[in-house]
Tab-separated table of N, CA and C in Angstrom:
chain	number	residue	atom	x	y	z
A	1	MET	N	-13.314	-10.038	27.999
A	1	MET	CA	-12.381	-10.737	27.153
A	1	MET	C	-11.784	-9.781	26.141
A	2	SER	N	-10.548	-9.995	25.849
A	2	SER	CA	-9.889	-9.123	24.887
A	2	SER	C	-9.196	-9.962	23.825
A	3	THR	N	-8.769	-9.283	22.794
A	3	THR	CA	-8.083	-9.930	21.682
A	3	THR	C	-6.820	-9.151	21.375
A	4	LYS	N	-5.742	-9.881	21.097
A	4	LYS	CA	-4.494	-9.251	20.681
A	4	LYS	C	-4.311	-9.459	19.193
A	5	ILE	N	-3.797	-8.435	18.545
A	5	ILE	CA	-3.441	-8.528	17.129
A	5	ILE	C	-1.921	-8.580	17.059
A	6	HIS	N	-1.401	-9.655	16.494
A	6	HIS	CA	0.039	-9.782	16.270
A	6	HIS	C	0.259	-9.495	14.796
A	7	LEU	N	1.250	-8.682	14.490
A	7	LEU	CA	1.400	-8.166	13.136
A	7	LEU	C	2.857	-8.157	12.706
A	8	ALA	N	3.100	-8.623	11.499
A	8	ALA	CA	4.415	-8.471	10.863
A	8	ALA	C	4.214	-7.518	9.697
A	9	ASN	N	5.144	-6.585	9.541
A	9	ASN	CA	5.014	-5.651	8.423
A	9	ASN	C	6.343	-5.490	7.709
A	10	ASP	N	6.271	-4.883	6.531
A	10	ASP	CA	7.501	-4.613	5.789
A	10	ASP	C	8.116	-3.321	6.327
A	11	GLY	N	9.213	-2.919	5.792
A	11	GLY	CA	9.905	-1.729	6.275
A	11	GLY	C	9.154	-0.437	6.052
A	12	GLN	N	8.113	-0.478	5.225
A	12	GLN	CA	7.345	0.731	4.927
A	12	GLN	C	6.038	0.795	5.705
A	13	GLY	N	5.859	-0.112	6.663
A	13	GLY	CA	4.683	-0.070	7.512
A	13	GLY	C	3.447	-0.712	6.924
A	14	ARG	N	3.607	-1.539	5.905
A	14	ARG	CA	2.452	-2.237	5.331
A	14	ARG	C	2.367	-3.634	5.929
A	15	PRO	N	1.176	-4.057	6.366
A	15	PRO	CA	1.041	-5.361	7.019
A	15	PRO	C	1.296	-6.523	6.064
A	16	LEU	N	2.017	-7.521	6.566
A	16	LEU	CA	2.300	-8.724	5.791
A	16	LEU	C	1.585	-9.947	6.358
A	17	ARG	N	1.502	-10.040	7.679
A	17	ARG	CA	0.849	-11.188	8.304
A	17	ARG	C	0.158	-10.725	9.578
A	18	LEU	N	-1.066	-11.215	9.788
A	18	LEU	CA	-1.863	-10.883	10.964
A	18	LEU	C	-2.247	-12.167	11.684
A	19	ILE	N	-2.156	-12.139	13.006
A	19	ILE	CA	-2.581	-13.272	13.824
A	19	ILE	C	-3.401	-12.718	14.982
A	20	LEU	N	-4.545	-13.339	15.257
A	20	LEU	CA	-5.372	-12.978	16.405
A	20	LEU	C	-5.192	-14.015	17.499
A	21	THR	N	-5.075	-13.553	18.737
A	21	THR	CA	-5.018	-14.454	19.881
A	21	THR	C	-5.843	-13.849	21.013
A	22	PRO	N	-6.223	-14.672	21.993
A	22	PRO	CA	-6.853	-14.102	23.185
A	22	PRO	C	-5.888	-13.148	23.880
A	23	GLY	N	-6.421	-12.201	24.607
A	23	GLY	CA	-5.611	-11.154	25.209
A	23	GLY	C	-4.571	-11.629	26.200
A	24	GLN	N	-4.782	-12.789	26.828
A	24	GLN	CA	-3.845	-13.255	27.843
A	24	GLN	C	-2.661	-14.031	27.263
A	25	VAL	N	-2.631	-14.261	25.962
A	25	VAL	CA	-1.533	-14.996	25.331
A	25	VAL	C	-0.297	-14.104	25.240
A	26	ASN	N	0.844	-14.670	25.592
A	26	ASN	CA	2.099	-13.926	25.559
A	26	ASN	C	2.517	-13.669	24.114
A	27	ASP	N	3.098	-12.510	23.853
A	27	ASP	CA	3.517	-12.130	22.499
A	27	ASP	C	4.522	-13.106	21.899
A	28	ILE	N	5.453	-13.573	22.698
A	28	ILE	CA	6.554	-14.393	22.204
A	28	ILE	C	6.059	-15.700	21.576
A	29	THR	N	4.894	-16.183	21.988
A	29	THR	CA	4.383	-17.452	21.453
A	29	THR	C	4.032	-17.357	19.977
A	30	GLN	N	3.767	-16.162	19.475
A	30	GLN	CA	3.355	-15.988	18.085
A	30	GLN	C	4.503	-15.592	17.165
A	31	ALA	N	5.661	-15.314	17.718
A	31	ALA	CA	6.791	-14.848	16.911
A	31	ALA	C	7.224	-15.834	15.830
A	32	PRO	N	7.363	-17.134	16.126
A	32	PRO	CA	7.775	-18.054	15.048
A	32	PRO	C	6.794	-18.067	13.874
A	33	GLU	N	5.502	-17.997	14.173
A	33	GLU	CA	4.498	-17.988	13.099
A	33	GLU	C	4.572	-16.697	12.291
A	34	LEU	N	4.824	-15.576	12.951
A	34	LEU	CA	4.938	-14.304	12.239
A	34	LEU	C	6.141	-14.290	11.302
A	35	LEU	N	7.215	-14.952	11.699
A	35	LEU	CA	8.450	-14.929	10.914
A	35	LEU	C	8.507	-15.996	9.828
A	36	ARG	N	7.656	-17.023	9.937
A	36	ARG	CA	7.743	-18.139	8.992
A	36	ARG	C	7.501	-17.665	7.560
A	37	GLY	N	8.392	-18.090	6.673
A	37	GLY	CA	8.248	-17.779	5.255
A	37	GLY	C	8.885	-16.474	4.815
A	38	PHE	N	9.432	-15.709	5.744
A	38	PHE	CA	10.076	-14.447	5.397
A	38	PHE	C	11.590	-14.598	5.494
A	39	ALA	N	12.297	-13.803	4.727
A	39	ALA	CA	13.762	-13.758	4.804
A	39	ALA	C	14.178	-12.324	5.112
A	40	PRO	N	13.927	-11.861	6.337
A	40	PRO	CA	14.242	-10.466	6.659
A	40	PRO	C	15.736	-10.259	6.878
A	41	THR	N	16.152	-9.011	6.758
A	41	THR	CA	17.533	-8.668	7.098
A	41	THR	C	17.619	-8.209	8.551
A	42	HIS	N	16.526	-7.615	9.052
A	42	HIS	CA	16.443	-7.160	10.434
A	42	HIS	C	15.060	-7.515	10.969
A	43	VAL	N	14.997	-7.870	12.234
A	43	VAL	CA	13.718	-8.092	12.902
A	43	VAL	C	13.673	-7.142	14.087
A	44	LEU	N	12.762	-6.180	14.027
A	44	LEU	CA	12.605	-5.198	15.090
A	44	LEU	C	11.387	-5.583	15.910
A	45	ALA	N	11.553	-5.661	17.212
A	45	ALA	CA	10.444	-6.028	18.089
A	45	ALA	C	10.636	-5.351	19.440
A	46	ASP	N	9.553	-5.308	20.222
A	46	ASP	CA	9.662	-4.690	21.535
A	46	ASP	C	10.136	-5.712	22.568
A	47	LYS	N	10.209	-5.286	23.815
A	47	LYS	CA	10.753	-6.125	24.881
A	47	LYS	C	9.949	-7.402	25.110
A	48	GLY	N	8.699	-7.400	24.719
A	48	GLY	CA	7.864	-8.588	24.882
A	48	GLY	C	8.343	-9.773	24.065
A	49	TYR	N	9.156	-9.518	23.065
A	49	TYR	CA	9.672	-10.584	22.204
A	49	TYR	C	11.108	-10.964	22.557
A	50	ASP	N	11.611	-10.510	23.683
A	50	ASP	CA	12.990	-10.790	24.069
A	50	ASP	C	13.105	-12.189	24.667
A	51	SER	N	13.759	-13.087	23.945
A	51	SER	CA	14.097	-14.414	24.459
A	51	SER	C	15.299	-14.934	23.688
A	52	ARG	N	16.086	-15.737	24.368
A	52	ARG	CA	17.279	-16.290	23.716
A	52	ARG	C	16.893	-17.164	22.531
A	53	ALA	N	15.817	-17.938	22.687
A	53	ALA	CA	15.398	-18.850	21.616
A	53	ALA	C	14.998	-18.079	20.362
A	54	LEU	N	14.247	-16.993	20.530
A	54	LEU	CA	13.819	-16.210	19.373
A	54	LEU	C	15.006	-15.512	18.713
A	55	VAL	N	15.890	-14.952	19.511
A	55	VAL	CA	17.074	-14.291	18.949
A	55	VAL	C	17.911	-15.304	18.176
A	56	ALA	N	18.045	-16.515	18.711
A	56	ALA	CA	18.799	-17.562	18.008
A	56	ALA	C	18.114	-17.944	16.700
A	57	GLN	N	16.781	-18.028	16.716
A	57	GLN	CA	16.031	-18.355	15.497
A	57	GLN	C	16.209	-17.266	14.441
A	58	ILE	N	16.163	-16.021	14.855
A	58	ILE	CA	16.332	-14.900	13.922
A	58	ILE	C	17.734	-14.912	13.327
A	59	GLU	N	18.725	-15.112	14.171
A	59	GLU	CA	20.105	-15.126	13.685
A	59	GLU	C	20.386	-16.343	12.809
A	60	ALA	N	19.696	-17.463	13.050
A	60	ALA	CA	19.848	-18.649	12.201
A	60	ALA	C	19.326	-18.382	10.790
A	61	CYS	N	18.379	-17.466	10.672
A	61	CYS	CA	17.843	-17.085	9.354
A	61	CYS	C	18.751	-16.079	8.650
A	62	GLY	N	19.796	-15.633	9.322
A	62	GLY	CA	20.710	-14.664	8.727
A	62	GLY	C	20.285	-13.225	8.933
A	63	ALA	N	19.355	-12.991	9.851
A	63	ALA	CA	18.872	-11.637	10.120
A	63	ALA	C	19.451	-11.132	11.438
A	64	GLN	N	19.368	-9.836	11.625
A	64	GLN	CA	19.820	-9.221	12.870
A	64	GLN	C	18.611	-8.984	13.759
A	65	ALA	N	18.675	-9.456	14.998
A	65	ALA	CA	17.599	-9.230	15.964
A	65	ALA	C	17.824	-7.884	16.634
A	66	VAL	N	16.872	-6.983	16.474
A	66	VAL	CA	16.942	-5.656	17.094
A	66	VAL	C	15.822	-5.605	18.127
A	67	ILE	N	16.109	-6.217	19.281
A	67	ILE	CA	15.130	-6.345	20.356
A	67	ILE	C	15.797	-5.875	21.640
A	68	PRO	N	15.270	-4.836	22.281
A	68	PRO	CA	15.888	-4.391	23.529
A	68	PRO	C	15.686	-5.443	24.618
A	69	PRO	N	16.658	-5.607	25.507
A	69	PRO	CA	16.512	-6.603	26.568
A	69	PRO	C	15.520	-6.134	27.624
A	70	ARG	N	14.826	-7.097	28.216
A	70	ARG	CA	13.940	-6.770	29.331
A	70	ARG	C	14.788	-6.335	30.524
A	71	SER	N	14.203	-5.604	31.425
A	71	SER	CA	14.963	-5.064	32.555
A	71	SER	C	15.479	-6.167	33.474
A	72	CYS	N	14.813	-7.315	33.515
A	72	CYS	CA	15.250	-8.405	34.390
A	72	CYS	C	16.302	-9.292	33.722
A	73	GLN	N	16.583	-9.074	32.464
A	73	GLN	CA	17.543	-9.886	31.725
A	73	GLN	C	18.916	-9.224	31.734
A	74	GLN	N	19.915	-10.050	31.468
A	74	GLN	CA	21.266	-9.518	31.306
A	74	GLN	C	21.291	-8.701	30.014
A	75	ALA	N	21.857	-7.525	30.091
A	75	ALA	CA	21.871	-6.633	28.926
A	75	ALA	C	22.694	-7.247	27.800
A	76	ARG	N	22.126	-7.229	26.616
A	76	ARG	CA	22.867	-7.654	25.427
A	76	ARG	C	22.794	-6.504	24.441
A	77	PRO	N	23.796	-6.373	23.608
A	77	PRO	CA	23.812	-5.220	22.701
A	77	PRO	C	22.717	-5.305	21.638
A	78	PHE	N	22.164	-4.167	21.306
A	78	PHE	CA	21.226	-4.055	20.189
A	78	PHE	C	21.398	-2.670	19.589
A	79	ASP	N	21.040	-2.539	18.339
A	79	ASP	CA	21.241	-1.291	17.598
A	79	ASP	C	20.105	-0.312	17.917
A	80	ALA	N	20.349	0.603	18.837
A	80	ALA	CA	19.316	1.547	19.264
A	80	ALA	C	18.900	2.474	18.128
A	81	LYS	N	19.834	2.814	17.259
A	81	LYS	CA	19.501	3.697	16.135
A	81	LYS	C	18.552	2.997	15.166
A	82	LEU	N	18.820	1.740	14.885
A	82	LEU	CA	17.945	0.969	14.005
A	82	LEU	C	16.599	0.697	14.670
A	83	TYR	N	16.601	0.560	16.000
A	83	TYR	CA	15.369	0.287	16.742
A	83	TYR	C	14.355	1.418	16.599
A	84	ARG	N	14.827	2.616	16.330
A	84	ARG	CA	13.911	3.749	16.150
A	84	ARG	C	12.950	3.527	14.990
A	85	ALA	N	13.349	2.712	14.034
A	85	ALA	CA	12.480	2.435	12.884
A	85	ALA	C	11.296	1.550	13.263
A	86	ARG	N	11.270	1.049	14.502
A	86	ARG	CA	10.155	0.206	14.938
A	86	ARG	C	8.840	0.976	14.978
A	87	ASN	N	8.910	2.287	14.924
A	87	ASN	CA	7.667	3.060	14.921
A	87	ASN	C	6.826	2.768	13.681
A	88	ALA	N	7.408	2.121	12.668
A	88	ALA	CA	6.626	1.740	11.484
A	88	ALA	C	5.501	0.790	11.865
A	89	ILE	N	5.759	-0.109	12.804
A	89	ILE	CA	4.714	-1.040	13.234
A	89	ILE	C	3.641	-0.292	14.017
A	90	GLU	N	4.043	0.680	14.819
A	90	GLU	CA	3.071	1.473	15.571
A	90	GLU	C	2.205	2.301	14.621
A	91	ARG	N	2.820	2.857	13.587
A	91	ARG	CA	2.045	3.611	12.596
A	91	ARG	C	1.095	2.687	11.849
A	92	CYS	N	1.529	1.467	11.583
A	92	CYS	CA	0.675	0.494	10.899
A	92	CYS	C	-0.560	0.192	11.753
A	93	PHE	N	-0.350	-0.044	13.049
A	93	PHE	CA	-1.488	-0.256	13.944
A	93	PHE	C	-2.384	0.977	13.971
A	94	GLY	N	-1.791	2.155	13.955
A	94	GLY	CA	-2.574	3.390	13.942
A	94	GLY	C	-3.449	3.502	12.710
A	95	ARG	N	-2.902	3.127	11.547
A	95	ARG	CA	-3.705	3.169	10.317
A	95	ARG	C	-4.843	2.159	10.370
A	96	LEU	N	-4.574	0.979	10.923
A	96	LEU	CA	-5.633	-0.024	11.029
A	96	LEU	C	-6.718	0.433	11.999
A	97	LYS	N	-6.323	1.074	13.081
A	97	LYS	CA	-7.295	1.489	14.090
A	97	LYS	C	-8.041	2.760	13.717
A	98	GLN	N	-7.746	3.327	12.546
A	98	GLN	CA	-8.567	4.424	12.054
A	98	GLN	C	-9.969	3.921	11.734
A	99	TYR	N	-10.071	2.631	11.483
A	99	TYR	CA	-11.376	2.020	11.256
A	99	TYR	C	-11.977	1.726	12.624
A	100	ARG	N	-13.084	2.364	12.911
A	100	ARG	CA	-13.684	2.276	14.234
A	100	ARG	C	-14.012	0.843	14.621
A	101	ARG	N	-14.365	0.062	13.631
A	101	ARG	CA	-14.738	-1.324	13.890
A	101	ARG	C	-13.553	-2.125	14.437
A	102	ILE	N	-12.343	-1.748	14.070
A	102	ILE	CA	-11.156	-2.426	14.591
A	102	ILE	C	-10.778	-1.855	15.952
A	103	ALA	N	-10.838	-0.554	16.086
A	103	ALA	CA	-10.420	0.097	17.330
A	103	ALA	C	-11.294	-0.312	18.510
A	104	THR	N	-12.577	-0.539	18.270
A	104	THR	CA	-13.488	-0.837	19.371
A	104	THR	C	-13.956	-2.284	19.412
A	105	ARG	N	-13.659	-3.072	18.396
A	105	ARG	CA	-13.996	-4.497	18.320
A	105	ARG	C	-15.475	-4.738	18.625
A	106	TYR	N	-16.318	-4.463	17.640
A	106	TYR	CA	-17.745	-4.718	17.777
A	106	TYR	C	-18.109	-6.166	17.471
A	107	ASP	N	-17.278	-6.868	16.724
A	107	ASP	CA	-17.601	-8.220	16.284
A	107	ASP	C	-17.488	-9.219	17.427
A	108	ARG	N	-18.473	-10.104	17.512
A	108	ARG	CA	-18.437	-11.141	18.533
A	108	ARG	C	-17.518	-12.284	18.141
A	109	LYS	N	-17.525	-12.631	16.874
A	109	LYS	CA	-16.744	-13.783	16.422
A	109	LYS	C	-15.385	-13.339	15.906
A	110	ASP	N	-14.381	-14.135	16.252
A	110	ASP	CA	-13.021	-13.830	15.804
A	110	ASP	C	-12.913	-13.844	14.285
A	111	ALA	N	-13.644	-14.751	13.636
A	111	ALA	CA	-13.573	-14.848	12.172
A	111	ALA	C	-14.071	-13.561	11.513
A	112	HIS	N	-15.120	-12.961	12.060
A	112	HIS	CA	-15.651	-11.714	11.500
A	112	HIS	C	-14.668	-10.563	11.726
A	113	PHE	N	-14.094	-10.518	12.924
A	113	PHE	CA	-13.117	-9.473	13.234
A	113	PHE	C	-11.887	-9.610	12.339
A	114	MET	N	-11.415	-10.849	12.165
A	114	MET	CA	-10.241	-11.091	11.325
A	114	MET	C	-10.527	-10.730	9.872
A	115	ALA	N	-11.734	-11.007	9.400
A	115	ALA	CA	-12.089	-10.667	8.019
A	115	ALA	C	-12.015	-9.158	7.796
A	116	PHE	N	-12.566	-8.386	8.724
A	116	PHE	CA	-12.507	-6.938	8.561
A	116	PHE	C	-11.084	-6.425	8.745
A	117	LEU	N	-10.337	-7.059	9.628
A	117	LEU	CA	-8.939	-6.687	9.821
A	117	LEU	C	-8.140	-6.916	8.540
A	118	CYS	N	-8.389	-8.027	7.863
A	118	CYS	CA	-7.706	-8.306	6.589
A	118	CYS	C	-8.121	-7.303	5.515
A	119	LEU	N	-9.395	-6.930	5.510
A	119	LEU	CA	-9.861	-5.927	4.552
A	119	LEU	C	-9.158	-4.588	4.796
A	120	ALA	N	-9.107	-4.173	6.045
A	120	ALA	CA	-8.437	-2.911	6.377
A	120	ALA	C	-6.947	-2.983	6.050
A	121	ALA	N	-6.324	-4.130	6.309
A	121	ALA	CA	-4.898	-4.293	6.006
A	121	ALA	C	-4.652	-4.225	4.506
A	122	SER	N	-5.549	-4.808	3.729
A	122	SER	CA	-5.367	-4.762	2.273
A	122	SER	C	-5.544	-3.346	1.738
A	123	LEU	N	-6.383	-2.554	2.386
A	123	LEU	CA	-6.572	-1.171	1.947
A	123	LEU	C	-5.330	-0.316	2.205
A	124	THR	N	-4.503	-0.710	3.156
A	124	THR	CA	-3.272	0.051	3.399
A	124	THR	C	-2.268	-0.143	2.270
A	125	TRP	N	-2.433	-1.194	1.473
A	125	TRP	CA	-1.543	-1.437	0.337
A	125	TRP	C	-1.947	-0.628	-0.889
A	126	VAL	N	-3.174	-0.103	-0.908
A	126	VAL	CA	-3.654	0.682	-2.047
A	126	VAL	C	-3.062	2.084	-1.947
A	127	PRO	N	-2.405	2.558	-3.003
A	127	PRO	CA	-1.840	3.909	-2.928
A	127	PRO	C	-2.939	4.966	-2.839
A	128	ASP	N	-2.633	6.060	-2.167
A	128	ASP	CA	-3.621	7.151	-2.004
A	128	ASP	C	-3.932	7.823	-3.309
């Protein structure tokens, strides 16, 4: 069994919201929860979040969806230059996975894993 971490972060790579799901859950199912309560100007996501419904929801909030289309979908324009900034989320995951307990998931219970994940996420907000 595996666990997926869904993460929303600010433009500087600091985590804002974390959601845990079983590994077989599709990424797109968690997108509305990740976006709720935020007023972003841009939403950068990978191809796993490409859907017309999500793009419409993002644009209804007044934000720009910067999501590359999946290969099986009709190509729609997206800002490739702005998409390069998506590495902030990858760096955020990298900082969280510096903690061995997160990288290898020793905890049996999701609540224990989430607690340590929140602790590690809060430590990323502390300046060096």
